[in-house]
Short mmCIF file of C-alpha atoms and ligand atoms in Angstrom, two decimals:
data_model
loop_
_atom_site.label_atom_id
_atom_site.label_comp_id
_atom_site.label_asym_id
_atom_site.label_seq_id
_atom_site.Cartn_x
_atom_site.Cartn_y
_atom_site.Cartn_z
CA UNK U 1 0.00 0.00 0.00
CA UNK U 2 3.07 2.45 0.94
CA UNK U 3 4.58 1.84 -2.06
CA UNK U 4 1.49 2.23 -4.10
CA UNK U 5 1.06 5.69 -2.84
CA UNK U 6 4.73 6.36 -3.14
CA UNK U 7 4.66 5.77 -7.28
CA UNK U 8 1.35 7.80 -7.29
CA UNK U 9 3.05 10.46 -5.77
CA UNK U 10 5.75 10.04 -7.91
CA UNK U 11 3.66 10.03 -11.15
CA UNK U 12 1.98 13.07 -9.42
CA UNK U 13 4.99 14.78 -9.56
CA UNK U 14 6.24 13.93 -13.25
CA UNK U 15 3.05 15.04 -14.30
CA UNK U 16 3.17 18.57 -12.51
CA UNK U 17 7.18 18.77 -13.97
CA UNK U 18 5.68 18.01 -17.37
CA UNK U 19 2.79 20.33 -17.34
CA UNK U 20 4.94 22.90 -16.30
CA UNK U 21 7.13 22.11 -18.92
CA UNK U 22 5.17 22.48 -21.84
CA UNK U 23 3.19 25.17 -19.68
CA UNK U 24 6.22 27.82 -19.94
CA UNK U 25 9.61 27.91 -22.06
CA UNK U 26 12.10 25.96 -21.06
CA UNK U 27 15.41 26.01 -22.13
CA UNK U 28 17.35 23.14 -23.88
CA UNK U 29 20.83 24.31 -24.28
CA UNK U 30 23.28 27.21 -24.93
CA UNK U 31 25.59 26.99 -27.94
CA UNK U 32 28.17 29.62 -29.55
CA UNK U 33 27.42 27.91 -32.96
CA UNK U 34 25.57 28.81 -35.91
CA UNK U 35 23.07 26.82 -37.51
CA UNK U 36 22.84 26.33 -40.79
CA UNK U 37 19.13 26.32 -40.65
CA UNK U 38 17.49 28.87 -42.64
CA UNK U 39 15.57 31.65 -40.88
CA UNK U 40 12.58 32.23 -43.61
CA UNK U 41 12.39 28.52 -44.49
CA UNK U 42 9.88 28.22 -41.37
CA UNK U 43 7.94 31.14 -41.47
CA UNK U 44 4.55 29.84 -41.76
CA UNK U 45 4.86 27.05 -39.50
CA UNK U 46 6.25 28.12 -36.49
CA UNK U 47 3.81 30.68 -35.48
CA UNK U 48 0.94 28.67 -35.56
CA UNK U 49 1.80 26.03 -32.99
CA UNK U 50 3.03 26.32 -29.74
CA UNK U 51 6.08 25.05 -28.26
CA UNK U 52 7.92 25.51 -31.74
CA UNK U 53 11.65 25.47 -30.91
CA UNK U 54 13.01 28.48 -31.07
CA UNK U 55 17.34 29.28 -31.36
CA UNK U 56 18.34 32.61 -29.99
CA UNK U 57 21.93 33.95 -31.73
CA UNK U 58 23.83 37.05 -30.72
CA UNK U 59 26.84 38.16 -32.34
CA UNK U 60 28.94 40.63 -30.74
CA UNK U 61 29.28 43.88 -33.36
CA UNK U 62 29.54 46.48 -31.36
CA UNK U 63 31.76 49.54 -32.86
CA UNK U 64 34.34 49.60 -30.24
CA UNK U 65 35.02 46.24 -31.07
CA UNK U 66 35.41 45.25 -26.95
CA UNK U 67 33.83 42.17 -25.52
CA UNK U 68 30.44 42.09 -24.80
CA UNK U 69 28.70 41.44 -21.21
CA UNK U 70 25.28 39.85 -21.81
CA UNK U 71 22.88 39.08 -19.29
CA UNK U 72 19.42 37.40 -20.36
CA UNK U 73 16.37 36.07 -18.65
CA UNK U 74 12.69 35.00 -19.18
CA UNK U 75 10.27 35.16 -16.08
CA UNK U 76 11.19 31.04 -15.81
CA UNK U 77 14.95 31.56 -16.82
CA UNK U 78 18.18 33.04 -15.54
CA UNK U 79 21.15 32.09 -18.29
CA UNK U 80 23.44 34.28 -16.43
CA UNK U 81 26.41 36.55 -17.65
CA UNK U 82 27.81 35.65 -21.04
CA UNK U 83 30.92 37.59 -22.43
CA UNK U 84 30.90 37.35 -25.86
CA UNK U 85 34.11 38.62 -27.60
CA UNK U 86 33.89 41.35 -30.32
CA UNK U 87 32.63 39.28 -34.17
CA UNK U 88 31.83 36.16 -31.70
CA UNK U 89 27.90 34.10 -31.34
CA UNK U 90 26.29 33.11 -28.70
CA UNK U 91 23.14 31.41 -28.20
CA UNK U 92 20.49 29.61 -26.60
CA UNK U 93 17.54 27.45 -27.47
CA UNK U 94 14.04 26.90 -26.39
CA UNK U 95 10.21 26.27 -26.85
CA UNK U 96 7.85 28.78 -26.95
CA UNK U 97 5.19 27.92 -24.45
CA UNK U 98 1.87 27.53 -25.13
CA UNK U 99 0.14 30.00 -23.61
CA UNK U 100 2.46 32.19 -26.52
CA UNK U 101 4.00 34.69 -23.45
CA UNK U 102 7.50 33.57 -23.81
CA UNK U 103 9.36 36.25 -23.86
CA UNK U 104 13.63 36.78 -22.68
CA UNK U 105 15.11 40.14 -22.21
CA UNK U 106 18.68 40.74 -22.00
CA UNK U 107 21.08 43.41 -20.47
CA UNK U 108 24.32 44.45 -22.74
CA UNK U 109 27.38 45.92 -21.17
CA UNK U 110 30.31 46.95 -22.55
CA UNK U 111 33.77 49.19 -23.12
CA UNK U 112 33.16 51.90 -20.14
CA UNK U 113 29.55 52.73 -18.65
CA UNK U 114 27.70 51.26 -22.50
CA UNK U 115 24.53 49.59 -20.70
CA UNK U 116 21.61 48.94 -22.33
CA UNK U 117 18.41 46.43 -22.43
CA UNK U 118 16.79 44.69 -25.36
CA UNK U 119 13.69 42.08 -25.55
CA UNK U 120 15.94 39.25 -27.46
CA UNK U 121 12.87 37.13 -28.00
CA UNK U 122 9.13 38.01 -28.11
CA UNK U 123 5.97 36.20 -29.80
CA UNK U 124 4.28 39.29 -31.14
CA UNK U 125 7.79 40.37 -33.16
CA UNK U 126 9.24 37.36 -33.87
CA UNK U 127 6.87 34.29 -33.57
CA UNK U 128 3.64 35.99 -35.32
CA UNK U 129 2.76 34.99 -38.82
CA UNK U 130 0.16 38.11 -38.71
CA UNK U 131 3.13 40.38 -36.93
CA UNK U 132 4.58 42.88 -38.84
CA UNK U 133 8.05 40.70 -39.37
CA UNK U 134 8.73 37.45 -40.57
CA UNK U 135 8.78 34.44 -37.93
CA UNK U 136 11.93 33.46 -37.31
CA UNK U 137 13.27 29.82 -35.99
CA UNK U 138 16.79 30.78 -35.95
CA UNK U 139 16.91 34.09 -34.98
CA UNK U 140 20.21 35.92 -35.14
CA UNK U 141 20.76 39.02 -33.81
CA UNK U 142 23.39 41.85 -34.57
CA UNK U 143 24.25 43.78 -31.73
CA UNK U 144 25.54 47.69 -31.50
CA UNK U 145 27.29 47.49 -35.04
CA UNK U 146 24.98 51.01 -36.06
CA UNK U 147 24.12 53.81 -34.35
CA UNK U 148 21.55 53.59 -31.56
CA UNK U 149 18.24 53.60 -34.24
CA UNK U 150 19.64 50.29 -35.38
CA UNK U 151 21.15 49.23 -32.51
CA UNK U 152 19.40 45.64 -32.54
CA UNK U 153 19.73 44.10 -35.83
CA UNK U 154 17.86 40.55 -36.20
CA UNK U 155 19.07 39.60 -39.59
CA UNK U 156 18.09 37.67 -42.75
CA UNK U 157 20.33 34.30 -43.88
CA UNK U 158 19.02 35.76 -47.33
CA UNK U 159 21.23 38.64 -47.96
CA UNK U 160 18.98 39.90 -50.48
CA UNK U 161 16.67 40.91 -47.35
CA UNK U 162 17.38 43.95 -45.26
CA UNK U 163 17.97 43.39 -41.31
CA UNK U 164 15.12 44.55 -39.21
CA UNK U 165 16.86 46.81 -36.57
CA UNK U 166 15.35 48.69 -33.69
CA UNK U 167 16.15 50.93 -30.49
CA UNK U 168 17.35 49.40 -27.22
CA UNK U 169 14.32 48.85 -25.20
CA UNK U 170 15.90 50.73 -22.62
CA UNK U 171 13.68 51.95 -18.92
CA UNK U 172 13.61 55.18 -19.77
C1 NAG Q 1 28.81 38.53 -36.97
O1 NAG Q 1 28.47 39.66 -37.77
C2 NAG Q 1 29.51 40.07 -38.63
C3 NAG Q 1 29.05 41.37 -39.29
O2 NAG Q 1 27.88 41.18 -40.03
C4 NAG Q 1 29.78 38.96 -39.64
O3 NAG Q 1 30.84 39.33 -40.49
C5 NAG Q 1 30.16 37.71 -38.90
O4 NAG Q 1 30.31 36.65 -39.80
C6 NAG Q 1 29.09 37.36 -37.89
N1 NAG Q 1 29.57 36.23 -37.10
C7 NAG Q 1 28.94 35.08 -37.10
C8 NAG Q 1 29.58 34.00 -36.31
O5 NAG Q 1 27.88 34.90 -37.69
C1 NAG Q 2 34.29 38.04 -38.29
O1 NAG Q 2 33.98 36.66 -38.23
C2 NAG Q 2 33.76 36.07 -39.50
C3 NAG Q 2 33.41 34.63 -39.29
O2 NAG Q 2 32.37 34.48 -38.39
C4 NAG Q 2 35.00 36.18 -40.35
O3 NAG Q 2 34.72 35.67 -41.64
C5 NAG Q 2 35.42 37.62 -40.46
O4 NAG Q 2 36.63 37.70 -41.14
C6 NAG Q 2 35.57 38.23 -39.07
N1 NAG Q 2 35.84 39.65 -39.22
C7 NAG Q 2 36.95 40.21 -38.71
C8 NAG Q 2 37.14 41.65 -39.03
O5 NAG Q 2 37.73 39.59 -38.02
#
């Protein structure tokens, strides 16, 4: 009887990990590679469903050319502080969860006093086949190379499309 319980419990409890799990993002794995995966080939998929795995890339191209400090989170996840050194990826992977409010924000720091805070990842901009920009699976972004307008650059593999770039999303 004792052990009955005991494996009900358990189950209990693999069932509450699991519907957490699919519940809110979760994520799989940090990386400095680039996939070769295509970031339009998706679009049209991904935005649909929920839990559609999602790769976060961040290359360091900040003018100064120093190494980057990068600090990102979701409400569920702390990655911690990344340096990144100047023309250098980084990245992370996850699902989006299904209630569609995934969303990570990260701080940048770098050369002397340069501090500044972007939303990496967020449904309505990047996982929105009725959003104003393309989904994107792989979803690499350019960081600092222009001035602060285009600070944030998520770029296209397809160089024959322009990078959508935007202002830090800085607490005023
Ligand atoms: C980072 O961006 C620079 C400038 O666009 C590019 O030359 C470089 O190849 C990128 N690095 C990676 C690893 O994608
Ligand atoms: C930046 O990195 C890319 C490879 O990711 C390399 O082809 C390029 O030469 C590098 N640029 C500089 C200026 O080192």
């Amino acid at each position: 009887m004792a052990l009955l319980n005991n494996s009900h419990s358990i189950l209990m409890v693999m069932i509450s990990f699991y519907t957490f799990y699919i519940l809110f993002a979760s994520v799989l794995d940090v990386s400095n590679a680039v996939e070769e995966a295509s970031t339009s080939g998706s679009a049209g998929v991904d935005g649909f469903w929920p839990l559609a795995p999602k790769h976060v890339i961040i290359n360091n191209t900040v003018q100064s050319k120093q190494t980057l400090n990068v600090h990102c989170k979701s409400s569920e996840d702390d990655l911690g502080l990344i340096q990144i050194p100047w023309n250098q990826t980084w990245g992370f992977k996850f699902h989006v969860n299904v209630l569609k409010t995934t969303k990570f924000r990260c701080h940048f720091t770098w050369g002397i006093g340069e501090s500044h805070e972007f939303n990496i990842f967020k449904v309505a901009r990047d996982d929105d086949n009725f959003g104003d920009f393309p989904v994107c699976k792989v979803c690499i972004w350019e960081v600092g190379r222009d001035n602060d307008k285009k600070a944030m650059c998520r770029i296209n593999r397809d160089a024959s499309i322009k990078p959508y770039c935007f202002t830090w999303d800085d607490v005023k």
